[in-house]
Short mmCIF file of C-alpha atoms and ligand atoms in Angstrom, two decimals:
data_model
loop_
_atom_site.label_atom_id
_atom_site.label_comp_id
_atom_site.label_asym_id
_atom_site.label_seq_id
_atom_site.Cartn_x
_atom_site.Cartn_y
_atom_site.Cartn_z
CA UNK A 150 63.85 -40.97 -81.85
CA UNK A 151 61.29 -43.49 -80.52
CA UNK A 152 58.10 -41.36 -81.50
CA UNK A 153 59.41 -40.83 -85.44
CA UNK A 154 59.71 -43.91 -85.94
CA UNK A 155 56.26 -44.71 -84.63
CA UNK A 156 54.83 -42.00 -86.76
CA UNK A 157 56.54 -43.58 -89.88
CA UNK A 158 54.72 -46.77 -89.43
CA UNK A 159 50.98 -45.75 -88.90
CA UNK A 160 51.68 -42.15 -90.68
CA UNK A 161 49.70 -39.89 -91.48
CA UNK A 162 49.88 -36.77 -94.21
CA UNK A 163 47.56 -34.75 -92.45
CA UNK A 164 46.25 -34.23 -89.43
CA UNK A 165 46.91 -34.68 -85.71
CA UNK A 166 48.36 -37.11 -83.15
CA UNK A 167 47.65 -36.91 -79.06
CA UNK A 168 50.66 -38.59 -77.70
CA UNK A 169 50.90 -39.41 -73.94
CA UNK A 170 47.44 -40.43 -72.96
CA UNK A 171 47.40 -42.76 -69.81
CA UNK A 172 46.54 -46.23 -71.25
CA UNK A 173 43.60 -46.38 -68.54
CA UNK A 174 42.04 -43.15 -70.40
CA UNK A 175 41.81 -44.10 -73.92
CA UNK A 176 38.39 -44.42 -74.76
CA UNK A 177 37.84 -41.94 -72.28
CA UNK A 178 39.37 -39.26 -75.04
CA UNK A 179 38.15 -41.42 -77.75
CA UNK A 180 34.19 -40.24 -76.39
CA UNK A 181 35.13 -36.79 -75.23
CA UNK A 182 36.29 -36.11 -78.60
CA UNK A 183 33.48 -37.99 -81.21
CA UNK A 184 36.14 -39.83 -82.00
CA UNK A 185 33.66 -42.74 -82.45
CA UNK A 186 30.94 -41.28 -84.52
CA UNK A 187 33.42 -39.14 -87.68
CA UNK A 188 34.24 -40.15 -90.59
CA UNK A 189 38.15 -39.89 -90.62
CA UNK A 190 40.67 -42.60 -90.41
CA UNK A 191 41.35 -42.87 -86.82
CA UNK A 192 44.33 -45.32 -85.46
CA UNK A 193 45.31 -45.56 -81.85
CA UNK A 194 48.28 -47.69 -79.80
CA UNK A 195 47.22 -49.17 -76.57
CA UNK A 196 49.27 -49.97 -73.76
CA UNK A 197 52.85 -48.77 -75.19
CA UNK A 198 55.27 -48.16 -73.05
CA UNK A 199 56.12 -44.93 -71.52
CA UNK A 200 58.42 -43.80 -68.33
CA UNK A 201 56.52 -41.17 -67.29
CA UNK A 202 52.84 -42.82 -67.06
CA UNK A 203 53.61 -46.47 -67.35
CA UNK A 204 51.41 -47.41 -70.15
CA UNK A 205 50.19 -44.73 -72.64
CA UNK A 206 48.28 -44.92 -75.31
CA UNK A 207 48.41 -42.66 -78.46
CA UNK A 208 45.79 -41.81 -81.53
CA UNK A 209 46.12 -40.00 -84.88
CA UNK A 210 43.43 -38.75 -86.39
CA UNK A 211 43.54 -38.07 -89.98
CA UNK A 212 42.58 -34.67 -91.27
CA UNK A 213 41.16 -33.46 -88.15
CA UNK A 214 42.71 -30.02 -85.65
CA UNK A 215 41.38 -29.50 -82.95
CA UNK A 216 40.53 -26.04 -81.92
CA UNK A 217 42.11 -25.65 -78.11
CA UNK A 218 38.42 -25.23 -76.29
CA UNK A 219 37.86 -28.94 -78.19
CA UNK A 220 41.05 -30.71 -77.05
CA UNK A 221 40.99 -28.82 -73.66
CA UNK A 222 38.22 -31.48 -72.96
CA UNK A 223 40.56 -33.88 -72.23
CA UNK A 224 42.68 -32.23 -69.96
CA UNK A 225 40.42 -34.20 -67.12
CA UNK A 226 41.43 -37.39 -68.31
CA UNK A 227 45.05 -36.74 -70.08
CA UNK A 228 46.19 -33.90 -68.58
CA UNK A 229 49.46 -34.47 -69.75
CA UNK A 230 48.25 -35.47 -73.56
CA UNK A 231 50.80 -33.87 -76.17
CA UNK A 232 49.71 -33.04 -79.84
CA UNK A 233 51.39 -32.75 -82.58
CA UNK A 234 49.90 -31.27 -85.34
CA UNK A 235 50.60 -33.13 -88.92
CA UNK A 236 50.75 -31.50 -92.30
CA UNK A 237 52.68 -33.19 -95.19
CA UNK A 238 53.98 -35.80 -92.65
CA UNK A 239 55.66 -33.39 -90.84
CA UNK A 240 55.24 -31.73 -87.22
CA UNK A 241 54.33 -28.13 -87.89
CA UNK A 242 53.70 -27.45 -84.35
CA UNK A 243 53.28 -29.21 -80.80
CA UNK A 244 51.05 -28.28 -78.13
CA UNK A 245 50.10 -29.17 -74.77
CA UNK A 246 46.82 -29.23 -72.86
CA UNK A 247 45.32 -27.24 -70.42
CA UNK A 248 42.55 -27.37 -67.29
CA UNK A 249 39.95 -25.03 -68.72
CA UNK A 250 38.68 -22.99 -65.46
CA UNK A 251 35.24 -24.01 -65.87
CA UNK A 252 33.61 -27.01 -66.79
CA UNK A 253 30.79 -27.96 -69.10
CA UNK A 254 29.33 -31.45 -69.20
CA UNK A 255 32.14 -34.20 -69.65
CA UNK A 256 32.63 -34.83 -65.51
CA UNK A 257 30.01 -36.12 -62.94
CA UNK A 258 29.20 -34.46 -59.74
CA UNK A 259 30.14 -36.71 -57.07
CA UNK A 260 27.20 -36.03 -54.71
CA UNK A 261 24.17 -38.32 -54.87
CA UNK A 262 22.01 -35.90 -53.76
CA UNK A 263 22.73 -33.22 -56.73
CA UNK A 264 20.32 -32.08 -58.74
CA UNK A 265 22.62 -32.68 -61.70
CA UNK A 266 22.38 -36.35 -61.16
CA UNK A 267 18.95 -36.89 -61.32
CA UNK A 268 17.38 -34.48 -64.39
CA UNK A 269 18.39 -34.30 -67.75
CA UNK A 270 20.65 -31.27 -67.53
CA UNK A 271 24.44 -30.38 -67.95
CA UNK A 272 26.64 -30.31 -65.41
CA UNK A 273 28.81 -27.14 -64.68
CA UNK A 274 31.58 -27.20 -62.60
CA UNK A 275 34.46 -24.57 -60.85
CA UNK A 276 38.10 -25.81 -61.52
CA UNK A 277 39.31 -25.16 -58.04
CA UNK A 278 42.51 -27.05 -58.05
CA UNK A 279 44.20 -28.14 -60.90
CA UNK A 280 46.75 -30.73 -59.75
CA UNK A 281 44.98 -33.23 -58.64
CA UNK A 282 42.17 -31.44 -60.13
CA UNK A 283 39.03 -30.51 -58.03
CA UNK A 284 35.92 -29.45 -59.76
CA UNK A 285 33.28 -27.66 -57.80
CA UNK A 286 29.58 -27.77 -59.06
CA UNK A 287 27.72 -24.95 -59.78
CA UNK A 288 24.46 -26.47 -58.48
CA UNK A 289 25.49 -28.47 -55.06
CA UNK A 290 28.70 -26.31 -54.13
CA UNK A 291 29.93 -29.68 -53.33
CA UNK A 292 33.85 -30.48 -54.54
CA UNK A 293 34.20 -33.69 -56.58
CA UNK A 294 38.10 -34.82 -56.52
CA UNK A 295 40.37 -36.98 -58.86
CA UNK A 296 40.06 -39.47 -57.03
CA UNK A 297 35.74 -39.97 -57.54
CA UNK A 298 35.93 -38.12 -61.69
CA UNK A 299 33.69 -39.90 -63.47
CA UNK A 300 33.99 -38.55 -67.23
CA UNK A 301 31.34 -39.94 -69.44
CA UNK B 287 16.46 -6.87 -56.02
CA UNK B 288 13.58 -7.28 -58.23
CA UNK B 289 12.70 -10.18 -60.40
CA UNK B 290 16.29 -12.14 -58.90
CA UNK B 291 16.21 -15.29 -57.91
CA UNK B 292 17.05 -15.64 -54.32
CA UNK B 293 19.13 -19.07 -54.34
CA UNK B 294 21.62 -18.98 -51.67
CA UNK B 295 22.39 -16.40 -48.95
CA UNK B 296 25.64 -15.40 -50.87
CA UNK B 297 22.62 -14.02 -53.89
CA UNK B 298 22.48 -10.87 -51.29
CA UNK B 299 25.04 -7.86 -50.43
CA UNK B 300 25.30 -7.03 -47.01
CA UNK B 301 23.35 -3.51 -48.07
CA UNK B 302 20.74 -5.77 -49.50
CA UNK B 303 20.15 -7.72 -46.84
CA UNK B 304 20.00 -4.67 -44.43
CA UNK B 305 17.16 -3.33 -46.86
CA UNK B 306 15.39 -6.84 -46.33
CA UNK B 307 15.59 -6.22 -42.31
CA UNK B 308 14.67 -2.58 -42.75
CA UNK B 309 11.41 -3.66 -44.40
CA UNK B 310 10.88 -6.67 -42.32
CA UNK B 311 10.66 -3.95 -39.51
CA UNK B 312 8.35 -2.21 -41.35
CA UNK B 313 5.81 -4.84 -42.55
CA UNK B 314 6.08 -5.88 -38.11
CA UNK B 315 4.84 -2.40 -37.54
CA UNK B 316 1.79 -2.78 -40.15
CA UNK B 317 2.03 -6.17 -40.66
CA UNK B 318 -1.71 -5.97 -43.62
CA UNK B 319 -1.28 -4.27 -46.72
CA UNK B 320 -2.67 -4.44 -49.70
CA UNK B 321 0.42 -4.19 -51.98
CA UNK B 322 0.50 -7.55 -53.45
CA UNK B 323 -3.49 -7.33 -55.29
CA UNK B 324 -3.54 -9.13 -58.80
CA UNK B 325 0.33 -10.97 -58.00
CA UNK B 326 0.25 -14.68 -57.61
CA UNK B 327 3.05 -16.54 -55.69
CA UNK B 328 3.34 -20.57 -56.26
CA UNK B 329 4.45 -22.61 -53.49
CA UNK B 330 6.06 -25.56 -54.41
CA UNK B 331 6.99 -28.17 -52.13
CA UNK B 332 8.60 -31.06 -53.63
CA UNK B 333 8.49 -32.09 -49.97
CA UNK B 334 6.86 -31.22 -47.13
CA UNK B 335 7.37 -28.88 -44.71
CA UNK B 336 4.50 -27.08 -43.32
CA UNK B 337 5.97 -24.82 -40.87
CA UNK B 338 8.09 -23.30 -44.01
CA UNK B 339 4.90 -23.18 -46.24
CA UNK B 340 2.71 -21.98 -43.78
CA UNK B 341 4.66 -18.73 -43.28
CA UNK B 342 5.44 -18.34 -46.72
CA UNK B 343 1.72 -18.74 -47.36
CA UNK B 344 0.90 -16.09 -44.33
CA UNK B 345 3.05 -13.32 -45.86
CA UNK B 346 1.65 -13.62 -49.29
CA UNK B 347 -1.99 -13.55 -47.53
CA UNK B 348 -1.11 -10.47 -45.60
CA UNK B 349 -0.38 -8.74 -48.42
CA UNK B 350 -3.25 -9.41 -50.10
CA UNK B 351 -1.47 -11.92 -52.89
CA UNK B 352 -3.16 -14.79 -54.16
CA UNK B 353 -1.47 -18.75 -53.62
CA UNK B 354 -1.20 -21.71 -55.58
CA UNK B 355 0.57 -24.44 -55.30
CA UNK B 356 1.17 -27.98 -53.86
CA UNK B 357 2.50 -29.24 -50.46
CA UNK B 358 3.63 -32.50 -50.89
CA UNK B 359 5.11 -34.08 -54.91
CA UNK B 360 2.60 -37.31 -53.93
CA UNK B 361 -0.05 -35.12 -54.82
CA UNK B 362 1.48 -33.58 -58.34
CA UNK B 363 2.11 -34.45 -61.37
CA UNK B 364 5.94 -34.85 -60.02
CA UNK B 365 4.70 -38.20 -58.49
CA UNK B 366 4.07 -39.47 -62.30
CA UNK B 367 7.62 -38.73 -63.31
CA UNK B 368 7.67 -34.86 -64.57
CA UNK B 369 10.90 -33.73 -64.28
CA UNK B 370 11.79 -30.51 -62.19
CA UNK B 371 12.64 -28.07 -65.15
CA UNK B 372 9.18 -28.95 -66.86
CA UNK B 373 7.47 -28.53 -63.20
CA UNK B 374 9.15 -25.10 -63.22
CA UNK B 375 8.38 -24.12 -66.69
CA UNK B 376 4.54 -24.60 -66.18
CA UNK B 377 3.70 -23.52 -63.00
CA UNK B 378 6.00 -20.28 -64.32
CA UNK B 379 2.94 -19.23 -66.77
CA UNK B 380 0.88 -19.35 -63.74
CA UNK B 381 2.87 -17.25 -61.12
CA UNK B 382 4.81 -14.36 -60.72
CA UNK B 383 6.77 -15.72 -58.42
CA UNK B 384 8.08 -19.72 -57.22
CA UNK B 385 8.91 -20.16 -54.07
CA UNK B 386 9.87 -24.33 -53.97
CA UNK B 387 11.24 -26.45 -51.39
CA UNK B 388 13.39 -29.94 -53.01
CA UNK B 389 15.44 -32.81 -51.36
CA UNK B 390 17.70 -32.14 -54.00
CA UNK B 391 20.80 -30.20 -53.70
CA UNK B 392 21.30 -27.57 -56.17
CA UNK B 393 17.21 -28.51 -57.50
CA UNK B 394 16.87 -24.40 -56.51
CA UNK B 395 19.75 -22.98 -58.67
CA UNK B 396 18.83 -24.79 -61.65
CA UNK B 397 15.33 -23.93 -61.08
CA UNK B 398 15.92 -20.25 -61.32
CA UNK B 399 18.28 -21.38 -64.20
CA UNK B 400 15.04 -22.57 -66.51
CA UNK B 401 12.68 -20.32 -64.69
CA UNK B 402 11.16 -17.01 -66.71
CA UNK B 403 9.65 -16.12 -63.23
CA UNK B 404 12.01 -15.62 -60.17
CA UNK B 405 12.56 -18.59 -57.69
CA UNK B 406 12.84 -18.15 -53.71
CA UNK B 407 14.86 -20.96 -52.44
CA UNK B 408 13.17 -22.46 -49.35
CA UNK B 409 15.65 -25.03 -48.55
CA UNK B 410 17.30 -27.71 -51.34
CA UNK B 411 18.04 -30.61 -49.29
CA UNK B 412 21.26 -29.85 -47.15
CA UNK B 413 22.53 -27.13 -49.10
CA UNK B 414 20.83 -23.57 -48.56
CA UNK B 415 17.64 -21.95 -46.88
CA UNK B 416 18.67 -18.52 -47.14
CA UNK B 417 15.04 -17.11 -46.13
CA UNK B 418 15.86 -18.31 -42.61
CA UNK B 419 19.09 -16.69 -42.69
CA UNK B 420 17.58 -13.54 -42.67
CA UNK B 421 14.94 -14.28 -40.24
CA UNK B 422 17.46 -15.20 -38.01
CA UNK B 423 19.57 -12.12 -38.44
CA UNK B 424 16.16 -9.49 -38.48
CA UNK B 425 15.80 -12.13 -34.61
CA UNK B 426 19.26 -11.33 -34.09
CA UNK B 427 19.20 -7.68 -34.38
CA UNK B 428 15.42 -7.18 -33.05
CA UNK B 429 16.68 -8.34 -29.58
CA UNK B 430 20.42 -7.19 -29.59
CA UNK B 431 19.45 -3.64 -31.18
CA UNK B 432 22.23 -4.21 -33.74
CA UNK B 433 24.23 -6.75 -35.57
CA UNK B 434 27.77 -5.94 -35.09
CA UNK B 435 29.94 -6.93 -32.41
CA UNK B 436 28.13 -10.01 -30.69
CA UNK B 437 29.18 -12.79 -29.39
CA UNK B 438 27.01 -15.65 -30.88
CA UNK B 439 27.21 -19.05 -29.47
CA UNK B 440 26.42 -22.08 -31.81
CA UNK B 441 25.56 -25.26 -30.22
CA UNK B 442 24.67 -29.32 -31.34
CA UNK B 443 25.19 -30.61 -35.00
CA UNK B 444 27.25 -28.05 -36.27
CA UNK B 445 28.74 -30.10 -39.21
CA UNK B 446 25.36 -30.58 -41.31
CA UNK B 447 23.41 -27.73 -40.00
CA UNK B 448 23.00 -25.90 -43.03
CA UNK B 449 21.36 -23.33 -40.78
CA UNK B 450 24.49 -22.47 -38.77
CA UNK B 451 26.33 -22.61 -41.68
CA UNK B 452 24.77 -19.76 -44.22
CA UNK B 453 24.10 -17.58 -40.74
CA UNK B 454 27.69 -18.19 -40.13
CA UNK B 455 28.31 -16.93 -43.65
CA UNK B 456 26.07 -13.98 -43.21
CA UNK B 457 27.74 -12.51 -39.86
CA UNK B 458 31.17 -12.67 -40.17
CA UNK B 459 31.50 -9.33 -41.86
CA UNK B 460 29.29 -7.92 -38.65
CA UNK B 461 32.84 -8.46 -36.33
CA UNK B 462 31.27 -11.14 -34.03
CA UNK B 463 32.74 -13.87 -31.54
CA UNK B 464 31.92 -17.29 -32.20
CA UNK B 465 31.71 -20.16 -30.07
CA UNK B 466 31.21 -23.60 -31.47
CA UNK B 467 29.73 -26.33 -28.82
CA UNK B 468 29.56 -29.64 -31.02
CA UNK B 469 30.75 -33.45 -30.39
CA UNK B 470 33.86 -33.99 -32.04
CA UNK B 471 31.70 -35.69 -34.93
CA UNK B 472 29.49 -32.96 -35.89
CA UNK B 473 32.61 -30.10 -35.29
CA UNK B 474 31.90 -26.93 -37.10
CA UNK B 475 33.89 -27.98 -40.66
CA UNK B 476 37.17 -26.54 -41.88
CA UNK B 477 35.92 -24.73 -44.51
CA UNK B 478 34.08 -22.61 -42.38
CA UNK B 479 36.76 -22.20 -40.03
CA UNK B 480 39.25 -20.87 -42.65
CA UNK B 481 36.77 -18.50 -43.96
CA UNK B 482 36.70 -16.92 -40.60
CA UNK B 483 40.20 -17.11 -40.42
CA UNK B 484 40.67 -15.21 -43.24
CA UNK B 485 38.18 -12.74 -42.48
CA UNK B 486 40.29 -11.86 -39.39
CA UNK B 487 37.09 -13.49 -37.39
CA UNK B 488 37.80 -14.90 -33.61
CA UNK B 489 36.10 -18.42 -32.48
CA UNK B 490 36.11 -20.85 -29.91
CA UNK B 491 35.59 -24.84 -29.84
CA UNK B 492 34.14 -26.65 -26.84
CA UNK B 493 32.49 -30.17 -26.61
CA UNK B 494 30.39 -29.09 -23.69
CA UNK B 495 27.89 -26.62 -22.71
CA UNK B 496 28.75 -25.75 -19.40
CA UNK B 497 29.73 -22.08 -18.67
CA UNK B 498 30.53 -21.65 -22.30
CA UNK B 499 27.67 -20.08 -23.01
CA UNK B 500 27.43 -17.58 -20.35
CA UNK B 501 28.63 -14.51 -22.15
CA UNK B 502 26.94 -15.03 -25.26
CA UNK B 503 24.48 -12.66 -26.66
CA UNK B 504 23.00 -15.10 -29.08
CA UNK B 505 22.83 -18.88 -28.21
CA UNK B 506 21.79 -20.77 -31.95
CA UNK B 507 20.49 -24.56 -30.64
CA UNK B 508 20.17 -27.28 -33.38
CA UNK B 509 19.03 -30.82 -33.43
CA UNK B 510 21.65 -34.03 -32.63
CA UNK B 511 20.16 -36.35 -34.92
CA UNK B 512 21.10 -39.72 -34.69
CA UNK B 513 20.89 -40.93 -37.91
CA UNK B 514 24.47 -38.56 -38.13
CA UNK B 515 26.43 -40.79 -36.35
CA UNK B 516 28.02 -43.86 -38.08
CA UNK B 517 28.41 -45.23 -34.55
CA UNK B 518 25.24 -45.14 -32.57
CA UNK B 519 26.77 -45.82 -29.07
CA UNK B 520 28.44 -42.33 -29.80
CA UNK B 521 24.93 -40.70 -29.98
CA UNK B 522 23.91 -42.60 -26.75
CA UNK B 523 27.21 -40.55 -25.44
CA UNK B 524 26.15 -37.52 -26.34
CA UNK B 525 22.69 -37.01 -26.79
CA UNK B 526 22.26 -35.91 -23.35
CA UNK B 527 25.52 -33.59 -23.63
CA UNK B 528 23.40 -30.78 -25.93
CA UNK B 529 20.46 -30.11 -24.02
CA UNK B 530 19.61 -26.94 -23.06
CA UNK B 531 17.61 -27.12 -19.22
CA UNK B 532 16.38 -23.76 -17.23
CA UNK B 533 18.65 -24.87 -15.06
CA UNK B 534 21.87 -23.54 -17.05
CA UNK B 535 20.69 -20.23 -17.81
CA UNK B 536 21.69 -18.61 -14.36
CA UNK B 537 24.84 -17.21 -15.32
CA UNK B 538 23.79 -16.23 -18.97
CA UNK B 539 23.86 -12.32 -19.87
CA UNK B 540 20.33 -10.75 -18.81
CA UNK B 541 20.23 -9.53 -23.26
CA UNK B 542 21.04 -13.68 -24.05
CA UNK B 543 17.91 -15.05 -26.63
CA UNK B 544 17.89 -18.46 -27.52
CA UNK B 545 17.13 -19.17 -31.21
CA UNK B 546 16.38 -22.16 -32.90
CA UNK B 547 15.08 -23.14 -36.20
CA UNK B 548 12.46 -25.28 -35.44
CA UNK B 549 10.71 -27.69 -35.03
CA UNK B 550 12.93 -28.84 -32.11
CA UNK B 551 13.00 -32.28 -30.33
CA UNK B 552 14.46 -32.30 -27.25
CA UNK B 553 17.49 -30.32 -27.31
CA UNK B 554 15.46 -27.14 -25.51
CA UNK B 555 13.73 -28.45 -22.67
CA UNK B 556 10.29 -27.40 -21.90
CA UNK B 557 11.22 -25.56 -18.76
CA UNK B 558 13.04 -22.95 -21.18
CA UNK B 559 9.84 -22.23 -22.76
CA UNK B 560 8.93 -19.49 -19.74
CA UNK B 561 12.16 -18.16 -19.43
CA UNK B 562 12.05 -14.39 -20.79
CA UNK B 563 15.60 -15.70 -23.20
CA UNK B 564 13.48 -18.44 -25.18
CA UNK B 565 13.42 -16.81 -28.23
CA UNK B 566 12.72 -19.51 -30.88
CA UNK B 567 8.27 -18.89 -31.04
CA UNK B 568 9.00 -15.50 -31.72
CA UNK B 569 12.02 -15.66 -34.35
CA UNK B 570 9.34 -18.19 -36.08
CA UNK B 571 6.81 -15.10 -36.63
CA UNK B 572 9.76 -12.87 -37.35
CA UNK B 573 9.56 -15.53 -40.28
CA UNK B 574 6.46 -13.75 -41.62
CA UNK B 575 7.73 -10.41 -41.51
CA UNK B 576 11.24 -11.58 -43.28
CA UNK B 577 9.44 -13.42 -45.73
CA UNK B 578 6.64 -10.53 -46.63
CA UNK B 579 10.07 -8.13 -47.21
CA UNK B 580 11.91 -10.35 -49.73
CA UNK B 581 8.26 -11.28 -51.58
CA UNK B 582 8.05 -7.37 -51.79
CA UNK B 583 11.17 -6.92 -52.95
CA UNK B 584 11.53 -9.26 -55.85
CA UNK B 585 8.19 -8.30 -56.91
CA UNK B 586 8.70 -4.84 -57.28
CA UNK B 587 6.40 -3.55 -55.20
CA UNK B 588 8.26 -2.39 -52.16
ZN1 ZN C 682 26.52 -31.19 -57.63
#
């Protein structure tokens, strides 16, 4: 059991660890979530090795559980991120995440010419396809693809 | 209807747009009322377009509204760096209404997002000019007598035309034929296709004019431009293909108009001007009486 032994070594009593983040999205998570600006004790692994995505990375977060609309966020980035939520060391529960059907902030519209792109405003978006995910903006009508998501 | 925004052609039922045409009929009949005393309407034109302005300008005047506004951001405070939601949020405790033309796609929605006041789209860059959708389909059914069960011809740049597009949008539940006449670079785009497909809707590709056209009821001419083409020995290909001559009008259907948004180029030649199917002068005062109708309707008054 690969993952148990991990958690021994950077444990923590409480709190929660995202497992299976593609190495590439990291700090990608790390701003969607605050991650940067809290308090907690936060520890991540970069670049571990994983079959299924090549390199993942992986953070625990001390005392912190997400509510679902929170870690949904990341879906756009991880979208096959697994938590497991810690209490006493142990895993109490495991979840997965999931494309939200809309949209608020997080991605970029892909179109130059989009309103969203030039005034300080959020950007709203359609989930129109989930895999590869497709967002559609609610102010251009114009489709932005995996393959041109910009997250910031 | 009243105090909504009008955004995007898709804002408007098919009832509501057949109250729009209803009153558009009306205001043609008696085109000077005094219905709009003590409302003010701001036109805002983040860029310019007279033609657009003009007639919005001309329906509020008819009806006895007052205008403010600009016609061009060099002359605003938009030129010093304002940005579009505090533009909005002003002129808003001026008006009663914003009618605002922006190079920016989207700039319209999120307009009537911030807005207190409601906000008539007329035109956000590519995306959607939905006021000329309806003056196109009040042309449409002025001429034809109805709107169902025509056979409407589209012809030029049918891939950015936002034009063809939203009127595209707006007839397909009327059962019409459509016939697409583009250059394989400016082809009518799937997405358009497959909503017609899905709406049971039949259509027809060509690349050429020729007798294509001949049992349409409604031939829709747009510009080529050639900054669309990546390759511009492709325009010099084609630019000559899309032209609509006199000459090719022999074996059109004696009901055929020709529309056209306007201001053309040269894809009508003068020599159609005469003809008794140029249509395009008149759908531009239709403009007026389209534009007087959904004024009156989001203000209440009608
Ligand atoms: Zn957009």
């Amino acid at each position: 059991m690969e993952t148990k032994k991990e958690l021994k070594v950077n444990a923590i009593r409480n709190g929660t660890v995202i497992d299976h983040i593609p190495s590439s999205s990291l700090f990608s998570v790390i701003n969607i979530l605050g991650l940067n600006k809290i308090g907690q004790q936060v520890t991540f692994g970069f670049n571990l090795e994983s079959k299924k995505l090549g390199k993942k990375a992986i953070i625990k977060v001390a005392d912190i559980f997400f509510k679902d609309e929170e870690i949904n966020k990341i879906s756009l980035v991880a979208p096959d991120a697994k938590l497991n939520i810690i209490r006493d060391y142990e895993v109490i529960e495991k979840r997965v995440v999931i494309i939200p059907d809309e949209i608020t902030g997080i991605a970029k519209c892909m179109n130059p010419k989009c309103i969203s792109n030039h005034e300080q405003m959020t950007a709203h978006f359609t989930v129109v396809e989930k895999k590869p995910v497709a967002l559609k903006c609610r102010y251009c009508e114009k489709i932005t693809d995996q393959d041109h998501l910009e997250i910031h | 209807m009243k105090n909504r925004s009008l955004v995007s052609i898709t804002d408007y039922n098919q009832e509501e747009m057949l109250q729009i045409l209803d009153l558009a009929a009306e205001f043609e009949k008696k085109p000077n009322q005094d219905i709009l005393g003590g409302h003010v309407v701001a036109t805002l034109f983040f860029e310019p377009s007279t033609r657009t302005r003009l007639s919005f300008e001309s329906a509020v005047n008819r009806l006895r509204g007052r205008v403010i506004g600009f016609s061009d951001s060099s002359s605003s405070s938009v030129s010093k760096g304002e940005t579009l939601k505090d533009t909005i949020l002003t002129v808003s405790n001026y008006s009663d209404l914003i009618v605002m033309r922006h190079p920016l796609e989207g700039s319209a929605k999120y307009a009537s997002e911030v807005s207190p006041v409601p906000i008539i789209n007329a035109g956000d860059g590519a995306h959607q000019h939905p006021t000329q959708t309806l003056l196109d389909m009040y042309s449409i059914r002025k001429t034809q007598g109805r709107l169902e069960n025509l056979k409407i011809c589209m012809v030029g740049d049918l891939k950015y035309g936002r034009t063809v597009h939203s009127l595209l949008i707006a007839m397909a539940d009327f059962h019409p034929i459509f016939i697409f006449i583009a250059p394989e670079e400016l082809k009518m785009p799937e997405e358009y296709k497959s909503l017609l497909d899905r709406k049971g809707v039949e259509y027809y590709e060509y690349k050429d004019i020729g007798d294509n056209m001949d049992d349409a009821d409604i031939v829709y001419m747009t510009r080529v431009q050639k900054e669309r083409f990546s390759d511009p020995l492709e325009y010099e290909k084609v630019k000559n293909v899309y032209i609509l001559r006199n000459a090719m009008l022999g074996n059109t259907k004696p009901n055929m108009k020709i529309l056209h948004p306007l201001p053309r180029v040269n894809e009508i030649n003068y020599d159609v001007d005469t003809n008794p199917k140029a249509y395009y002068f008149q759908q531009a005062q239709n403009g007026v009486y389209t534009r007087m109708a959904i004024i009156s309707k989001i203000l209440g008054v009608k």
